[in-house]
Amino acid sequence: DIQLTQSPSFLSASVGDRVTITCRASQGIRSYLAWYQQKPGKAPKLLIYAVSTLQSGVPSRFSGSESGTEFTLTISGLQPEDFATYYCQQFHNSPFTFGPGTKVDIK
Amino acid sequence: QVQLVQSGSEVKRTGSSVRVSCTASGGTFSTYAFSWVRQAPGQGLEWMGAIIPITATTNYAQKFQGRVTISADVSTSTSYMALSSLRSEDTAVYYCARSIEMATMANFDYWGQGTLVTVSS
């Protein structure tokens, strides 16, 4: 199975901050990577797919990029509604594994 | 607008089985893929498997092979996830999710509200 690791696992940030979350894959996954946001008690929400394609309706402050097997989610100008847990997921090989998550909390 | 509505919470005994349903509305059910993802209390997300309703093609995570069956009824726009030989570690919220891309079963753009399955002895 392809393993995804995320860093950091937890980060504390303020409104307006630029936040970067990294997802590393244990092997090449080409561009088959998505990012989700999940708030407590709610289903995940798709933010970005195919590494950098913004899902319809998602604010442009969210962006994604890659460098080899390292993928990055950036939030440019954190908003109060962005405090949540973020997961990456790969679709290169079954099983379609998720990263362990990064919780973004209010500083 | 697309909605996925799941069946209600379940409490099951160890060793028994559970079936959770997910009914889609507002879209063309058969031309998408549907996955099932679970989340144990306080834990991360775990993909279990998926189905393409129009072909009945399934793809299961090896971890659940032999215990999980994902099916779909195109006439009612409903996907089902059945899990057998339940153990306490199967206590989780189970989500269905629709894939943007049918062929790759990738990128889940719509999710159900989740169904809590509690397994106890």
XYZ file of N, CA, C and O in Angstrom, chain B:
484
model
N -29.546 20.122 -6.543
C -28.176 19.888 -6.099
C -28.047 18.458 -5.612
O -29.005 17.854 -5.142
N -26.840 17.944 -5.704
C -26.580 16.554 -5.340
C -26.628 16.390 -3.826
O -26.084 17.199 -3.075
N -27.300 15.332 -3.393
C -27.330 14.977 -1.975
C -27.156 13.483 -1.838
O -27.735 12.709 -2.622
N -26.370 13.087 -0.864
C -26.234 11.678 -0.506
C -26.780 11.532 0.907
O -26.260 12.152 1.839
N -27.826 10.718 1.048
C -28.463 10.549 2.348
C -28.270 9.108 2.803
O -28.663 8.160 2.097
N -27.665 8.960 3.960
C -27.350 7.638 4.488
C -28.378 7.173 5.500
O -29.107 7.993 6.095
N -28.409 5.888 5.726
C -29.294 5.305 6.722
C -28.798 5.646 8.127
O -27.689 6.159 8.311
N -29.632 5.357 9.103
C -29.371 5.799 10.464
C -28.382 4.938 11.228
O -27.924 3.898 10.770
N -28.060 5.418 12.422
C -27.088 4.752 13.284
C -27.491 3.320 13.584
O -28.676 2.963 13.611
N -26.465 2.504 13.831
C -26.679 1.087 14.113
C -25.856 0.695 15.341
O -24.738 1.186 15.536
N -26.418 -0.194 16.135
C -25.685 -0.824 17.229
C -25.721 -2.321 16.960
O -26.800 -2.900 16.809
N -24.540 -2.910 16.892
C -24.434 -4.327 16.503
C -23.601 -5.095 17.513
O -22.721 -4.549 18.184
N -23.877 -6.402 17.581
C -23.101 -7.286 18.426
C -21.848 -7.755 17.694
O -21.855 -7.876 16.451
N -20.835 -8.017 18.446
C -19.614 -8.591 17.882
C -19.963 -9.862 17.115
O -20.743 -10.689 17.604
N -19.406 -9.993 15.910
C -19.650 -11.165 15.086
C -20.812 -11.046 14.131
O -20.950 -11.867 13.214
N -21.617 -10.030 14.295
C -22.779 -9.851 13.420
C -22.385 -9.047 12.182
O -21.210 -8.780 11.942
N -23.397 -8.664 11.407
C -23.172 -7.907 10.179
C -24.002 -6.626 10.203
O -24.983 -6.522 10.951
N -23.603 -5.686 9.374
C -24.347 -4.438 9.245
C -24.403 -4.063 7.769
O -23.503 -4.401 6.995
N -25.493 -3.418 7.396
C -25.605 -2.885 6.039
C -26.047 -1.428 6.135
O -27.052 -1.113 6.786
N -25.284 -0.575 5.482
C -25.558 0.855 5.466
C -25.925 1.257 4.034
O -25.292 0.802 3.084
N -26.937 2.094 3.908
C -27.350 2.530 2.581
C -27.010 4.000 2.360
O -26.848 4.775 3.315
N -26.943 4.368 1.108
C -26.595 5.730 0.695
C -27.402 6.035 -0.559
O -27.131 5.459 -1.619
N -28.388 6.903 -0.440
C -29.264 7.214 -1.563
C -28.922 8.583 -2.135
O -28.874 9.566 -1.397
N -28.693 8.610 -3.433
C -28.295 9.841 -4.105
C -29.490 10.512 -4.771
O -30.381 9.841 -5.303
N -29.474 11.819 -4.741
C -30.487 12.586 -5.452
C -29.839 13.798 -6.084
O -28.762 14.233 -5.654
N -30.453 14.304 -7.137
C -29.972 15.523 -7.772
C -28.887 15.317 -8.802
O -28.320 16.281 -9.298
N -28.553 14.093 -9.139
C -27.528 13.836 -10.133
C -27.796 12.533 -10.842
O -28.780 11.847 -10.561
N -26.928 12.174 -11.794
C -27.069 10.922 -12.531
C -26.277 9.851 -11.802
O -25.054 9.789 -11.917
N -26.979 9.014 -11.075
C -26.344 8.048 -10.182
C -25.397 7.105 -10.910
O -24.255 6.893 -10.485
N -25.837 6.549 -12.012
C -25.105 5.436 -12.614
C -23.805 5.847 -13.296
O -22.973 4.987 -13.601
N -23.603 7.138 -13.541
C -22.400 7.555 -14.272
C -21.289 8.059 -13.356
O -20.344 8.695 -13.817
N -21.399 7.760 -12.096
C -20.344 8.101 -11.154
C -19.911 6.827 -10.425
O -20.568 5.802 -10.507
N -18.820 6.939 -9.697
C -18.398 5.879 -8.794
C -18.698 6.333 -7.373
O -18.707 7.532 -7.089
N -18.937 5.364 -6.510
C -19.230 5.671 -5.106
C -18.295 4.855 -4.225
O -18.162 3.637 -4.408
N -17.689 5.553 -3.292
C -16.785 4.917 -2.349
C -17.388 4.917 -0.961
O -18.322 5.685 -0.664
N -16.812 4.061 -0.125
C -17.149 4.036 1.293
C -15.873 4.265 2.081
O -14.841 3.629 1.812
N -15.973 5.197 3.028
C -14.843 5.626 3.841
C -15.292 5.580 5.290
O -16.414 5.994 5.598
N -14.445 5.109 6.176
C -14.837 5.099 7.578
C -13.865 5.896 8.430
O -12.720 6.140 8.027
N -14.363 6.285 9.602
C -13.558 7.083 10.525
C -13.871 6.632 11.942
O -14.961 6.881 12.456
N -12.918 5.968 12.558
C -13.068 5.543 13.949
C -13.035 6.784 14.842
O -12.490 7.832 14.447
N -13.601 6.698 16.044
C -13.670 7.870 16.929
C -12.295 8.501 17.160
O -11.346 7.816 17.560
N -12.194 9.784 16.842
C -10.961 10.513 17.049
C -9.827 10.159 16.101
O -8.682 10.607 16.301
N -10.122 9.377 15.091
C -9.082 8.907 14.168
C -9.233 9.507 12.777
O -10.131 10.328 12.536
N -8.369 9.072 11.882
C -8.383 9.583 10.517
C -9.339 8.806 9.618
O -10.153 8.000 10.076
N -9.220 9.085 8.331
C -10.114 8.519 7.333
C -9.503 7.259 6.723
O -8.293 7.187 6.489
N -10.366 6.288 6.454
C -9.906 5.011 5.895
C -10.823 4.603 4.748
O -12.023 4.394 4.946
N -10.253 4.471 3.548
C -11.030 4.063 2.378
C -11.233 2.559 2.410
O -10.286 1.781 2.615
N -12.485 2.132 2.187
C -12.813 0.719 2.266
C -12.988 0.085 0.889
O -12.636 -1.080 0.670
N -13.576 0.821 -0.018
C -13.839 0.255 -1.334
C -14.766 1.144 -2.118
O -15.240 2.173 -1.622
N -15.022 0.746 -3.372
C -15.832 1.580 -4.250
C -16.573 0.727 -5.265
O -16.225 -0.442 -5.487
N -17.575 1.341 -5.887
C -18.344 0.665 -6.930
C -18.672 1.648 -8.037
O -18.873 2.841 -7.781
N -18.687 1.156 -9.259
C -19.218 1.907 -10.401
C -20.576 1.283 -10.701
O -20.640 0.175 -11.234
N -21.665 1.953 -10.365
C -22.999 1.336 -10.473
C -23.354 0.842 -11.871
O -23.949 -0.217 -12.011
N -22.956 1.585 -12.894
C -23.398 1.224 -14.241
C -22.809 -0.100 -14.711
O -23.406 -0.796 -15.529
N -21.654 -0.472 -14.170
C -21.019 -1.731 -14.554
C -20.958 -2.731 -13.406
O -20.570 -3.877 -13.597
N -21.320 -2.254 -12.223
C -21.207 -3.060 -10.997
C -19.759 -3.440 -10.693
O -19.506 -4.389 -9.936
N -18.819 -2.738 -11.241
C -17.396 -2.973 -10.963
C -17.087 -2.514 -9.550
O -17.444 -1.415 -9.159
N -16.428 -3.375 -8.799
C -16.046 -3.024 -7.435
C -14.541 -3.066 -7.259
O -13.822 -3.718 -8.024
N -14.083 -2.356 -6.251
C -12.659 -2.278 -5.919
C -12.603 -2.190 -4.409
O -13.101 -1.225 -3.826
N -12.025 -3.193 -3.767
C -11.992 -3.233 -2.317
C -10.569 -3.088 -1.801
O -9.613 -3.602 -2.393
N -10.435 -2.445 -0.665
C -9.161 -2.448 0.025
C -8.895 -3.868 0.522
O -9.788 -4.525 1.062
N -7.655 -4.312 0.337
C -7.285 -5.678 0.726
C -7.648 -5.958 2.189
O -8.055 -7.063 2.539
N -7.507 -4.938 3.015
C -7.770 -5.092 4.446
C -9.189 -5.608 4.709
O -9.420 -6.323 5.684
N -10.134 -5.257 3.850
C -11.530 -5.591 4.084
C -12.031 -6.723 3.170
O -13.189 -7.126 3.264
N -11.154 -7.219 2.316
C -11.551 -8.284 1.393
C -12.146 -9.461 2.154
O -11.590 -9.916 3.149
N -13.285 -9.930 1.667
C -13.936 -11.059 2.318
C -14.909 -10.648 3.399
O -15.759 -11.453 3.816
N -14.816 -9.423 3.884
C -15.720 -8.964 4.932
C -16.665 -7.882 4.457
O -17.709 -7.665 5.059
N -16.275 -7.167 3.413
C -17.097 -6.057 2.942
C -17.679 -6.377 1.570
O -17.030 -7.011 0.729
N -18.910 -5.955 1.372
C -19.556 -6.054 0.068
C -20.211 -4.716 -0.236
O -21.033 -4.236 0.550
N -19.810 -4.125 -1.335
C -20.402 -2.865 -1.777
C -21.242 -3.160 -3.014
O -20.778 -3.830 -3.946
N -22.454 -2.680 -2.986
C -23.370 -2.937 -4.100
C -24.118 -1.656 -4.440
O -24.001 -0.644 -3.736
N -24.879 -1.721 -5.527
C -25.641 -0.540 -5.932
C -26.909 -0.964 -6.638
O -26.930 -1.980 -7.355
N -27.959 -0.204 -6.415
C -29.242 -0.416 -7.090
C -29.511 0.840 -7.915
O -29.878 1.878 -7.356
N -29.308 0.724 -9.215
C -29.464 1.889 -10.087
C -30.906 2.390 -10.080
O -31.156 3.595 -10.154
N -31.851 1.473 -9.926
C -33.267 1.870 -9.992
C -33.670 2.782 -8.842
O -34.611 3.567 -8.973
N -32.954 2.688 -7.730
C -33.264 3.535 -6.569
C -32.129 4.503 -6.247
O -32.169 5.202 -5.234
N -31.109 4.523 -7.086
C -29.949 5.423 -6.890
C -29.341 5.233 -5.507
O -29.020 6.215 -4.810
N -29.203 3.990 -5.105
C -28.718 3.679 -3.759
C -27.509 2.758 -3.821
O -27.503 1.774 -4.554
N -26.517 3.100 -3.037
C -25.368 2.226 -2.831
C -25.471 1.636 -1.429
O -25.967 2.282 -0.507
N -24.973 0.419 -1.300
C -24.990 -0.264 -0.008
C -23.579 -0.714 0.347
O -22.796 -1.102 -0.517
N -23.293 -0.677 1.633
C -22.046 -1.234 2.150
C -22.415 -2.198 3.269
O -23.026 -1.813 4.259
N -22.044 -3.462 3.059
C -22.292 -4.481 4.075
C -20.957 -4.933 4.642
O -20.018 -5.214 3.888
N -20.856 -4.989 5.950
C -19.636 -5.418 6.625
C -20.005 -6.550 7.583
O -20.920 -6.414 8.393
N -19.294 -7.661 7.476
C -19.616 -8.836 8.280
C -18.544 -9.085 9.334
O -17.504 -8.409 9.375
N -18.820 -10.089 10.180
C -17.882 -10.476 11.250
C -17.396 -9.262 12.026
O -16.190 -9.049 12.213
N -18.332 -8.462 12.468
C -17.994 -7.198 13.123
C -17.212 -7.414 14.408
O -17.479 -8.352 15.178
N -16.240 -6.534 14.637
C -15.491 -6.522 15.876
C -15.498 -5.113 16.422
O -15.898 -4.175 15.733
N -15.047 -4.947 17.637
C -15.112 -3.641 18.293
C -14.359 -2.579 17.496
O -14.747 -1.404 17.486
N -13.305 -2.995 16.822
C -12.503 -2.040 16.037
C -13.250 -1.492 14.821
O -12.789 -0.549 14.169
N -14.395 -2.073 14.502
C -15.206 -1.576 13.385
C -16.137 -0.441 13.813
O -16.838 0.132 12.968
N -16.139 -0.125 15.099
C -16.916 1.021 15.560
C -16.369 2.287 14.904
O -15.193 2.618 15.063
N -17.232 2.956 14.151
C -16.775 4.108 13.366
C -17.980 4.800 12.735
O -19.094 4.260 12.730
N -17.721 5.974 12.206
C -18.681 6.622 11.319
C -18.334 6.188 9.900
O -17.168 6.271 9.488
N -19.321 5.704 9.194
C -19.145 5.239 7.818
C -19.760 6.264 6.873
O -20.919 6.652 7.036
N -18.951 6.689 5.910
C -19.398 7.668 4.922
C -19.447 7.046 3.530
O -18.559 6.254 3.176
N -20.448 7.444 2.754
C -20.378 7.190 1.321
C -19.940 8.493 0.661
O -20.155 9.586 1.206
N -19.300 8.373 -0.485
C -18.794 9.551 -1.179
C -18.828 9.300 -2.679
O -18.533 8.185 -3.133
N -19.169 10.326 -3.430
C -19.239 10.214 -4.881
C -17.945 10.693 -5.509
O -17.375 11.709 -5.093
N -17.480 9.960 -6.502
C -16.257 10.338 -7.206
C -16.567 11.246 -8.381
O -17.493 10.998 -9.135
N -15.725 12.270 -8.562
C -15.835 13.121 -9.742
C -15.589 12.298 -10.998
O -16.227 12.478 -12.029
N -14.623 11.371 -10.903
C -14.190 10.611 -12.066
C -14.579 9.154 -11.920
O -14.041 8.443 -11.076
N -15.490 8.705 -12.750
C -15.986 7.335 -12.654
C -14.887 6.308 -12.892
O -14.723 5.369 -12.126
N -14.117 6.494 -13.961
C -13.154 5.470 -14.368
C -12.071 5.235 -13.315
O -11.672 4.100 -13.068
N -11.605 6.302 -12.701
C -10.527 6.176 -11.714
C -11.053 6.071 -10.295
O -10.284 5.834 -9.367
N -12.343 6.253 -10.118
C -12.968 6.249 -8.787
C -12.334 7.318 -7.893
O -12.313 7.174 -6.663
N -11.838 8.366 -8.489
C -11.040 9.340 -7.741
C -11.823 10.606 -7.404
O -12.809 10.942 -8.044
N -11.320 11.293 -6.364
C -11.756 12.648 -6.028
C -13.223 12.726 -5.621
O -14.124 12.813 -6.451
N -13.427 12.728 -4.315
C -14.778 12.613 -3.774
C -15.405 13.993 -3.570
O -15.096 14.695 -2.614
N -16.335 14.356 -4.445
C -16.881 15.713 -4.394
C -18.143 15.842 -3.546
O -18.451 16.940 -3.066
N -18.884 14.778 -3.370
C -20.057 14.813 -2.506
C -19.987 13.658 -1.515
O -19.587 12.537 -1.879
N -20.385 13.950 -0.282
C -20.326 12.972 0.784
C -21.694 12.856 1.454
O -22.438 13.843 1.550
N -21.968 11.651 1.967
C -23.127 11.493 2.818
C -22.860 12.099 4.190
O -21.741 12.540 4.485
N -23.890 12.102 5.011
C -23.779 12.735 6.333
C -23.075 11.842 7.346
O -22.743 12.290 8.440
N -22.852 10.580 6.982
C -22.190 9.650 7.892
C -23.195 8.813 8.671
O -24.275 9.296 9.026
N -22.818 7.579 8.938
C -23.626 6.659 9.732
C -22.738 6.060 10.808
O -21.713 5.442 10.508
N -23.118 6.261 12.050
C -22.351 5.711 13.162
C -22.748 4.246 13.370
O -23.927 3.943 13.560
N -21.757 3.386 13.301
C -21.950 1.974 13.610
C -21.170 1.677 14.876
O -19.951 1.882 14.930
N -21.878 1.217 15.888
C -21.257 0.878 17.169
C -21.313 -0.626 17.341
O -22.381 -1.231 17.218
N -20.160 -1.211 17.604
C -20.070 -2.664 17.779
C -19.694 -2.957 19.231
O -18.686 -2.449 19.729
N -20.513 -3.740 19.881
C -20.198 -4.088 21.266
C -20.581 -5.542 21.519
O -21.365 -6.138 20.777
N -20.015 -6.059 22.582
C -20.309 -7.445 22.935
C -21.480 -7.502 23.899
O -21.964 -8.572 24.218
